[in-house]
XYZ file of C-alpha atoms in Angstrom:
471
model
C 27.560 -70.042 2.168
C 26.198 -72.862 -0.002
C 28.020 -73.728 -3.246
C 24.988 -72.785 -5.297
C 24.809 -69.282 -3.772
C 28.560 -68.875 -4.260
C 28.166 -69.676 -7.967
C 25.607 -66.911 -8.421
C 27.600 -64.381 -6.412
C 30.556 -64.829 -8.744
C 28.545 -62.814 -11.283
C 28.752 -59.044 -10.646
C 25.528 -57.033 -10.466
C 24.544 -56.070 -13.997
C 23.728 -52.452 -13.190
C 26.914 -51.930 -11.172
C 29.479 -53.121 -13.714
C 27.895 -54.055 -17.018
C 31.152 -54.994 -18.735
C 32.319 -57.372 -15.996
C 28.803 -58.804 -15.685
C 28.735 -59.559 -19.407
C 32.072 -61.368 -19.392
C 31.183 -63.323 -16.251
C 27.896 -64.541 -17.764
C 29.554 -65.567 -21.043
C 32.133 -67.584 -19.110
C 29.979 -68.949 -16.257
C 27.115 -69.966 -18.570
C 29.720 -71.923 -20.555
C 29.116 -70.106 -23.828
C 32.761 -69.382 -24.633
C 36.261 -69.283 -23.231
C 39.533 -67.568 -24.003
C 41.880 -69.478 -26.306
C 45.687 -69.720 -26.257
C 45.753 -67.379 -29.286
C 45.467 -63.747 -28.245
C 42.240 -62.157 -29.468
C 40.640 -65.474 -30.455
C 37.954 -67.287 -28.477
C 36.767 -70.879 -28.239
C 32.999 -71.298 -28.490
C 31.837 -73.987 -26.079
C 29.082 -76.497 -26.977
C 26.284 -74.539 -25.272
C 27.288 -71.334 -27.054
C 27.675 -73.171 -30.343
C 24.163 -74.608 -29.927
C 22.890 -71.019 -29.973
C 24.798 -70.400 -33.208
C 23.376 -73.615 -34.687
C 19.876 -72.355 -33.870
C 20.546 -69.040 -35.617
C 22.110 -70.879 -38.549
C 19.216 -73.333 -38.915
C 16.592 -70.561 -38.953
C 18.461 -68.385 -41.448
C 19.483 -71.257 -43.705
C 15.870 -72.319 -44.055
C 14.765 -68.773 -44.860
C 17.574 -68.324 -47.383
C 16.808 -71.613 -49.159
C 13.100 -70.724 -49.243
C 13.998 -67.541 -51.146
C 16.150 -69.264 -53.775
C 19.635 -68.937 -52.287
C 22.166 -71.758 -52.456
C 25.242 -72.476 -50.348
C 28.813 -72.582 -51.638
C 32.306 -72.312 -50.229
C 35.213 -70.145 -51.345
C 38.894 -70.116 -50.366
C 40.063 -68.868 -46.989
C 42.999 -67.000 -48.550
C 42.743 -64.026 -50.917
C 45.676 -62.962 -53.153
C 46.791 -59.428 -52.378
C 46.351 -58.425 -56.015
C 42.638 -59.286 -55.845
C 42.096 -57.550 -52.527
C 43.583 -54.341 -53.918
C 41.348 -54.157 -56.966
C 38.580 -52.265 -55.181
C 40.433 -49.335 -53.629
C 37.821 -48.150 -51.109
C 37.199 -51.712 -49.967
C 40.835 -52.562 -49.296
C 41.416 -49.231 -47.570
C 38.543 -49.939 -45.193
C 39.915 -53.330 -44.132
C 43.686 -52.790 -44.434
C 44.360 -52.236 -40.686
C 42.632 -55.523 -39.777
C 44.010 -57.885 -42.430
C 46.141 -60.855 -41.367
C 48.680 -61.902 -44.014
C 50.198 -65.266 -44.952
C 53.716 -64.748 -46.298
C 55.191 -68.252 -46.205
C 54.112 -71.755 -47.216
C 56.188 -73.957 -44.954
C 59.726 -72.552 -45.193
C 59.174 -71.062 -48.651
C 58.393 -67.368 -49.029
C 55.328 -66.838 -51.220
C 55.640 -64.801 -54.410
C 52.491 -62.886 -53.405
C 51.057 -62.236 -49.962
C 47.748 -63.958 -49.194
C 45.160 -62.280 -46.983
C 43.190 -64.367 -44.497
C 39.732 -63.317 -45.579
C 38.291 -60.369 -43.626
C 35.284 -60.766 -45.962
C 34.991 -62.535 -49.305
C 33.951 -60.059 -51.995
C 37.426 -60.069 -53.530
C 37.559 -63.857 -53.931
C 33.916 -64.414 -54.919
C 33.388 -61.663 -57.500
C 36.027 -62.919 -59.970
C 34.377 -66.354 -59.897
C 30.849 -65.271 -60.838
C 29.845 -67.217 -63.950
C 26.164 -66.250 -64.024
C 23.632 -64.409 -61.877
C 23.828 -65.997 -58.489
C 22.028 -66.014 -55.180
C 24.625 -67.661 -52.970
C 25.882 -67.696 -49.416
C 28.581 -69.384 -47.402
C 28.844 -70.210 -43.713
C 32.401 -69.644 -42.551
C 34.647 -67.644 -40.281
C 36.620 -64.498 -41.054
C 39.642 -62.901 -39.424
C 39.962 -59.205 -38.589
C 42.965 -58.411 -36.451
C 41.426 -56.526 -33.539
C 43.508 -54.841 -30.861
C 40.849 -54.798 -28.137
C 38.607 -57.854 -27.978
C 35.534 -59.014 -26.052
C 33.919 -62.435 -26.140
C 31.457 -62.627 -29.049
C 31.263 -58.851 -29.511
C 34.701 -58.264 -31.006
C 37.183 -61.075 -31.593
C 39.944 -61.545 -34.144
C 38.014 -64.447 -35.669
C 34.248 -64.777 -35.716
C 31.601 -66.979 -37.288
C 29.145 -65.626 -39.806
C 27.469 -66.306 -43.070
C 28.028 -63.991 -45.984
C 25.612 -63.733 -48.862
C 26.702 -62.508 -52.287
C 24.276 -62.004 -55.147
C 24.514 -60.729 -58.730
C 21.616 -59.032 -60.521
C 20.650 -57.676 -63.904
C 19.369 -54.324 -62.642
C 19.963 -51.947 -59.761
C 16.305 -52.314 -58.775
C 16.635 -56.083 -58.468
C 19.773 -55.743 -56.337
C 18.133 -53.189 -54.059
C 15.079 -55.423 -53.656
C 17.423 -58.246 -52.625
C 18.967 -56.049 -49.932
C 15.552 -55.222 -48.520
C 14.449 -58.866 -48.639
C 17.463 -59.960 -46.606
C 17.026 -57.114 -44.134
C 13.479 -58.366 -43.536
C 14.727 -61.906 -42.879
C 17.273 -60.561 -40.404
C 14.605 -58.509 -38.675
C 12.408 -61.596 -38.310
C 15.363 -63.431 -36.729
C 16.083 -60.613 -34.274
C 12.512 -59.897 -33.237
C 10.658 -63.214 -33.609
C 13.422 -65.627 -32.585
C 15.868 -63.663 -30.406
C 13.178 -61.330 -28.955
C 15.347 -58.265 -29.635
C 13.521 -55.244 -31.134
C 15.462 -53.210 -33.685
C 15.425 -49.985 -35.650
C 15.806 -50.552 -39.386
C 16.963 -48.278 -42.159
C 20.128 -47.225 -43.961
C 23.509 -46.011 -42.799
C 24.725 -42.473 -43.512
C 27.575 -42.350 -46.011
C 30.222 -42.177 -43.279
C 29.056 -45.491 -41.781
C 28.580 -47.542 -44.962
C 30.403 -50.772 -45.706
C 33.661 -50.067 -47.502
C 32.955 -50.087 -51.254
C 29.136 -50.055 -50.957
C 26.749 -47.540 -52.500
C 24.304 -48.106 -49.655
C 24.155 -50.129 -46.425
C 20.875 -51.274 -44.905
C 21.131 -51.884 -41.171
C 19.370 -53.154 -38.066
C 20.295 -51.400 -34.827
C 19.500 -52.835 -31.388
C 19.753 -51.147 -27.990
C 21.437 -52.847 -25.056
C 20.566 -52.318 -21.353
C 23.620 -50.100 -20.789
C 22.174 -47.595 -23.283
C 24.590 -48.403 -26.092
C 23.532 -49.411 -29.591
C 24.852 -52.401 -31.475
C 24.748 -53.121 -35.199
C 22.828 -56.391 -35.382
C 22.778 -57.060 -39.127
C 23.640 -55.405 -42.427
C 22.746 -55.790 -46.083
C 24.900 -53.917 -48.617
C 23.947 -52.589 -52.045
C 27.318 -52.670 -53.796
C 26.131 -51.061 -57.034
C 28.570 -51.863 -59.847
C 31.697 -50.946 -57.892
C 33.000 -54.480 -57.435
C 31.744 -55.585 -60.851
C 33.851 -52.907 -62.532
C 36.856 -53.584 -60.309
C 36.785 -57.287 -61.178
C 35.319 -56.943 -64.696
C 32.238 -59.071 -63.970
C 29.779 -58.793 -66.882
C 26.828 -60.654 -68.334
C 25.195 -60.796 -71.747
C 21.844 -59.023 -71.462
C 18.715 -59.746 -73.513
C 19.659 -56.929 -75.924
C 22.854 -58.887 -76.715
C 24.995 -56.268 -74.971
C 27.599 -57.031 -72.312
C 26.864 -55.171 -69.075
C 28.260 -55.049 -65.551
C 26.295 -56.882 -62.886
C 24.724 -55.144 -59.903
C 25.790 -56.930 -56.722
C 24.938 -57.224 -53.033
C 26.531 -58.658 -49.933
C 25.019 -59.246 -46.492
C 25.801 -60.863 -43.164
C 25.058 -61.440 -39.519
C 27.624 -62.985 -37.204
C 28.172 -64.747 -33.902
C 28.091 -61.240 -32.403
C 24.363 -61.933 -32.077
C 25.134 -64.276 -29.185
C 26.677 -61.308 -27.391
C 23.509 -59.347 -28.132
C 21.443 -62.154 -26.583
C 23.506 -62.143 -23.399
C 23.191 -58.387 -22.957
C 19.607 -57.881 -24.105
C 17.943 -60.334 -21.721
C 20.418 -61.378 -19.010
C 19.985 -60.473 -15.337
C 21.902 -60.701 -12.060
C 21.426 -64.468 -12.007
C 22.923 -64.945 -15.468
C 21.675 -65.776 -18.926
C 17.992 -65.536 -19.893
C 17.182 -67.207 -23.213
C 14.074 -66.751 -25.377
C 12.437 -70.157 -25.912
C 12.678 -69.880 -29.704
C 16.500 -70.000 -29.568
C 17.203 -71.797 -26.276
C 19.106 -75.092 -26.741
C 16.745 -76.581 -24.133
C 13.151 -75.491 -23.603
C 12.932 -77.271 -20.268
C 15.327 -78.924 -17.840
C 13.960 -81.739 -15.674
C 15.446 -81.910 -12.157
C 14.406 -84.965 -10.127
C 14.334 -84.495 -6.337
C 15.024 -88.022 -5.225
C 14.301 -88.379 -1.499
C 13.362 -91.860 -0.257
C 11.630 -93.105 -3.421
C 14.623 -92.682 -5.680
C 13.690 -95.354 -8.202
C 10.114 -94.101 -8.635
C 11.218 -90.472 -9.023
C 13.912 -91.325 -11.565
C 11.488 -93.461 -13.542
C 8.917 -90.646 -13.549
C 11.562 -88.104 -14.642
C 12.709 -90.336 -17.492
C 9.134 -90.937 -18.634
C 8.546 -87.179 -18.619
C 11.706 -86.576 -20.645
C 10.578 -89.100 -23.242
C 7.055 -87.650 -23.453
C 8.122 -84.015 -23.628
C 10.917 -84.675 -26.142
C 8.301 -85.350 -28.798
C 7.466 -81.634 -28.837
C 10.169 -79.767 -26.915
C 13.934 -79.618 -26.503
C 14.467 -81.365 -23.167
C 17.390 -81.849 -20.786
C 17.129 -84.421 -17.988
C 19.631 -83.551 -15.260
C 19.895 -86.794 -13.324
C 23.490 -86.297 -12.195
C 23.918 -87.696 -8.699
C 27.022 -85.652 -7.824
C 25.043 -82.406 -7.408
C 22.172 -81.345 -5.173
C 18.860 -80.140 -6.633
C 19.621 -76.626 -5.335
C 22.939 -76.581 -7.173
C 21.191 -77.694 -10.363
C 18.476 -75.047 -9.975
C 21.092 -72.309 -9.845
C 23.171 -73.758 -12.678
C 20.268 -73.931 -15.105
C 19.049 -70.478 -14.101
C 22.564 -69.221 -14.810
C 22.426 -70.918 -18.218
C 19.072 -69.349 -19.039
C 16.843 -72.378 -19.651
C 13.281 -70.981 -20.025
C 11.489 -73.517 -17.776
C 12.590 -75.851 -14.987
C 10.507 -78.936 -14.201
C 10.830 -80.354 -10.681
C 9.545 -83.788 -9.726
C 9.894 -85.366 -6.272
C 8.239 -88.151 -4.247
C 5.214 -86.053 -3.314
C 4.757 -84.983 -6.938
C 4.903 -88.603 -8.123
C 2.286 -89.549 -5.508
C 0.064 -86.607 -6.493
C 0.589 -87.211 -10.241
C 1.854 -83.686 -10.763
C 5.047 -81.743 -11.474
C 6.284 -78.272 -10.565
C 7.053 -75.870 -13.439
C 9.223 -72.803 -12.776
C 9.749 -70.124 -15.407
C 13.180 -68.486 -15.683
C 11.358 -65.176 -16.214
C 9.494 -64.447 -12.979
C 10.482 -67.562 -11.037
C 7.084 -68.481 -9.573
C 6.378 -72.191 -8.981
C 3.336 -73.731 -10.698
C 2.005 -77.173 -9.706
C 0.713 -78.827 -12.894
C -1.186 -82.152 -13.252
C 0.695 -84.740 -15.311
C -2.016 -84.974 -17.955
C -1.734 -81.256 -18.785
C 2.055 -80.800 -18.650
C 2.528 -80.699 -22.432
C -0.183 -78.086 -22.955
C 0.859 -75.947 -19.962
C 4.531 -76.018 -20.901
C 3.755 -74.942 -24.460
C 1.709 -71.987 -23.190
C 4.467 -71.014 -20.724
C 7.058 -70.953 -23.497
C 4.829 -68.855 -25.759
C 4.119 -66.458 -22.894
C 7.826 -66.176 -22.079
C 8.763 -65.377 -25.688
C 6.142 -62.629 -25.901
C 7.023 -61.135 -22.512
C 10.728 -61.007 -23.287
C 10.164 -59.149 -26.552
C 7.648 -56.782 -24.937
C 10.067 -55.949 -22.124
C 12.888 -55.240 -24.565
C 10.559 -53.164 -26.782
C 9.452 -51.082 -23.817
C 13.095 -50.414 -22.969
C 13.818 -49.375 -26.559
C 10.808 -47.041 -26.676
C 11.580 -45.518 -23.262
C 15.190 -44.867 -24.285
C 14.502 -43.246 -27.654
C 14.408 -39.473 -27.223
C 13.695 -36.659 -29.709
C 16.018 -33.633 -29.646
C 15.793 -30.236 -31.366
C 19.220 -28.855 -30.422
C 22.727 -30.213 -30.052
C 22.585 -29.368 -26.329
C 19.417 -31.480 -26.071
C 21.262 -34.385 -27.687
C 24.021 -34.078 -25.087
C 21.487 -34.038 -22.235
C 19.534 -37.001 -23.624
C 22.661 -39.131 -23.957
C 23.696 -38.253 -20.410
C 20.308 -38.533 -18.688
C 18.337 -41.140 -20.653
C 21.012 -42.821 -22.813
C 19.906 -44.870 -25.791
C 18.884 -43.443 -29.169
C 18.355 -39.760 -29.883
C 16.191 -38.895 -32.895
C 17.144 -35.702 -34.725
C 16.510 -33.863 -37.985
C 19.492 -33.664 -40.327
C 20.348 -31.853 -43.532
C 22.663 -34.743 -44.581
C 25.799 -32.577 -44.578
C 29.020 -34.118 -43.260
C 29.844 -30.914 -41.386
C 26.679 -31.131 -39.281
C 27.279 -34.832 -38.616
C 30.829 -34.068 -37.501
C 29.571 -31.373 -35.119
C 27.229 -33.824 -33.389
C 29.938 -36.482 -33.189
C 32.414 -34.057 -31.622
C 29.932 -32.632 -29.108
C 28.356 -35.905 -28.032
C 30.734 -38.810 -28.684
C 27.814 -40.539 -30.420
C 27.594 -41.763 -34.012
C 24.683 -41.744 -36.499
C 23.355 -45.305 -36.322
C 20.448 -45.424 -38.753
C 18.303 -43.317 -41.094
C 14.798 -44.853 -40.983
C 13.332 -45.815 -44.347
C 9.714 -44.764 -43.990
C 9.749 -41.773 -41.641
C 9.066 -38.520 -43.499
C 10.811 -35.473 -42.103
C 9.836 -31.828 -41.947
C 11.462 -28.919 -40.157
C 15.088 -27.885 -39.911
C 18.453 -29.520 -39.262
C 19.308 -29.707 -35.568
C 22.755 -28.182 -36.226
C 22.667 -25.628 -39.068
C 18.970 -24.761 -39.252
C 18.694 -25.538 -42.968
C 15.783 -27.686 -44.208
C 16.127 -31.256 -42.962
C 16.337 -34.093 -45.474
C 16.130 -37.049 -43.080
C 15.600 -38.247 -39.567
C 18.653 -39.911 -38.065
C 19.120 -41.806 -34.803
C 22.318 -41.155 -32.849
C 23.712 -43.316 -30.078
C 26.950 -44.362 -28.463
C 27.687 -47.813 -29.795
C 29.674 -51.021 -29.487
């Protein structure tokens, strides 16, 4: 068996063992690795490049809408964390505590931030639209690379507003930016809406959410935007002087997406050969692999000229390592999900052409040198559209309506994915579905009007809700 075939075979079949396949791709594609600290991961350069792409897109969108970046302390005094009772109760099992500074015991425990509301709210001096890029720690018992680790990267936005309407509009604005990231950049279609009360962020009046569906039929929360009302403002006594010369509590929001999105990318598009990356987020649009043969100098010169030309418009990697065969390189870059491979050998140099191979599909396309830039651009656009369309078809095909609890059970067993049901909004009916199905209510769509009766109790329905088993 050749080394390149052996490398691919080290990845389990996706449909046979999805969990092992996922971990193998994350490791073999060099996105992340396990660290010496239990529950924590190290993000490798290729994985971090994906995070930098997400960060660059979002940061531009945030700045375009008036938000500014700041940074707040890593440690939160216990007295501050406890001020908002529902909030601290929601995070208490996951908080890591600092009790000593050197050999000296601290007079008050300091929490390693699980989120930053408790440290940011007391420092509001005026209405703010701010965000910070950082990491947070939540002490998880069971961890998986990117999806659930004790520390993860994210940004967290925190804004203060004069009215509830302004704060709610902010939440919807951010949800739209997140949706654009998921669908236009990561090629992952989502359902959008609000969480039922049982699934809201601790301390929030309302949580807006984006829910994606993975190929194993499980949902994943891909982004959230929280309307905090005046709960935190009252807990931390954050007021402003309104135009009527009266002091009033602010209305606040918080919102975030995290490095969990890299896990979503792996699952949503990967195949038995490894990672498949949408061109909009791929660290490299194209990898150039020279096939040297007898005219080594000419081929290398042609490959380097191509890299220089293409780099003016695309993200390019020239793989001119001489320790590996072209076949080994083909398999490595397929495993790492690069959207297009460009091959150039002696015959191609003589014919003034190159060979382009898409990661999606894999067919080889001879392309004249003078049309490489145009053809490559069209291939990348086509790949982005096809990847989203394929994922959208999967989402649509695995979203099932159900009129009885038994139908929900059957849909989750036979089709998997989302099940759309009518609901009266009572906790008792939600609990019945949870107990019978093992699924949770993922999202209440914003603009879908409901008629008919609750799937559980038969009373008039107040909302549609999508159930699914979830990460």
